[in-house]
Amino acid sequence: GANQFTASRGKNSLHCRHAHLKIGIPEADRWLKLMRETLVDLNISNETSSLLMNVLGELAYSLADDLIDYYEMPLEDLTNKL
């Protein structure tokens, strides 16, 4: 069950599973584009695709960090940008 999975593999949340990845807005946009194309390729109905894309959009952007480009920026560049 769920408790056994968590005990053996750790917390199973979307954020935890993706924490090691650098996900910014462009990455979220690209993933959503690929998901949209896949739904078209699979001939999923417009109604179902729309519902799914709304959920996937919320998930993708909840994982995206719009400040990711600033984290590795040299301090001088960051100061000039701000």
Short mmCIF file of C-alpha atoms in Angstrom, two decimals:
data_model
loop_
_atom_site.label_atom_id
_atom_site.label_comp_id
_atom_site.label_asym_id
_atom_site.label_seq_id
_atom_site.Cartn_x
_atom_site.Cartn_y
_atom_site.Cartn_z
CA GLY A 1 0.00 0.00 0.00
CA ALA A 2 0.86 3.68 0.03
CA ASN A 3 2.49 3.55 3.46
CA GLN A 4 4.80 0.73 2.40
CA PHE A 5 5.81 2.60 -0.74
CA THR A 6 6.61 5.74 1.24
CA ALA A 7 8.52 3.77 3.86
CA SER A 8 10.67 2.01 1.26
CA ARG A 9 11.12 4.78 -1.32
CA GLY A 10 10.48 8.05 0.47
CA LYS A 11 7.92 10.77 0.07
CA ASN A 12 6.14 10.50 -3.25
CA SER A 13 5.11 13.95 -4.33
CA LEU A 14 5.43 15.59 -7.70
CA HIS A 15 7.65 18.33 -6.28
CA CYS A 16 9.93 15.85 -4.53
CA ARG A 17 10.25 13.67 -7.61
CA HIS A 18 11.24 16.66 -9.76
CA ALA A 19 13.33 18.61 -7.24
CA HIS A 20 16.62 17.58 -8.88
CA LEU A 21 15.55 19.07 -12.24
CA LYS A 22 15.89 22.66 -13.37
CA ILE A 23 12.38 23.45 -14.51
CA GLY A 24 11.68 26.98 -15.63
CA ILE A 25 8.81 28.45 -17.63
CA PRO A 26 10.37 27.48 -21.01
CA GLU A 27 10.71 23.85 -19.86
CA ALA A 28 7.10 23.78 -18.65
CA ASP A 29 5.93 25.30 -21.95
CA ARG A 30 7.91 22.73 -23.95
CA TRP A 31 6.53 19.81 -21.92
CA LEU A 32 2.98 21.08 -22.36
CA LYS A 33 3.53 21.45 -26.11
CA LEU A 34 4.71 17.84 -26.31
CA MET A 35 1.76 16.65 -24.24
CA ARG A 36 -0.66 18.57 -26.48
CA GLU A 37 0.92 17.05 -29.61
CA THR A 38 0.68 13.58 -28.09
CA LEU A 39 -3.02 14.01 -27.35
CA VAL A 40 -3.58 15.02 -30.98
CA ASP A 41 -1.54 12.05 -32.22
CA LEU A 42 -3.64 9.72 -30.06
CA ASN A 43 -6.89 11.24 -31.39
CA ILE A 44 -8.08 12.17 -27.91
CA SER A 45 -11.30 14.17 -28.06
CA ASN A 46 -11.12 17.95 -27.79
CA GLU A 47 -13.21 17.90 -24.63
CA THR A 48 -10.96 15.37 -22.89
CA SER A 49 -7.79 17.06 -24.17
CA SER A 50 -8.96 20.42 -22.89
CA LEU A 51 -9.70 19.04 -19.43
CA LEU A 52 -6.40 17.20 -19.27
CA MET A 53 -4.36 20.17 -20.53
CA ASN A 54 -5.90 22.40 -17.87
CA VAL A 55 -4.76 20.02 -15.14
CA LEU A 56 -1.35 19.44 -16.74
CA GLY A 57 -0.88 23.20 -17.15
CA GLU A 58 -1.48 23.78 -13.46
CA LEU A 59 0.94 21.00 -12.58
CA ALA A 60 3.64 22.14 -15.00
CA TYR A 61 3.60 25.73 -13.84
CA SER A 62 3.49 24.71 -10.18
CA LEU A 63 6.84 22.96 -10.77
CA ALA A 64 8.31 25.81 -12.82
CA ASP A 65 10.54 28.33 -11.11
CA ASP A 66 10.49 31.62 -12.99
CA LEU A 67 13.66 32.76 -11.20
CA ILE A 68 15.74 29.74 -12.22
CA ASP A 69 17.89 31.74 -14.64
CA TYR A 70 19.08 33.96 -11.79
CA TYR A 71 20.41 31.21 -9.50
CA GLU A 72 23.68 30.64 -11.31
CA MET A 73 24.11 34.19 -12.56
CA PRO A 74 27.28 35.94 -11.36
CA LEU A 75 26.50 38.47 -8.64
CA GLU A 76 27.64 41.42 -10.77
CA ASP A 77 25.32 40.40 -13.62
CA LEU A 78 22.48 39.87 -11.20
CA THR A 79 23.05 43.30 -9.64
CA ASN A 80 23.03 44.94 -13.09
CA LYS A 81 19.89 43.10 -14.11
CA LEU A 82 18.02 44.22 -11.00
#
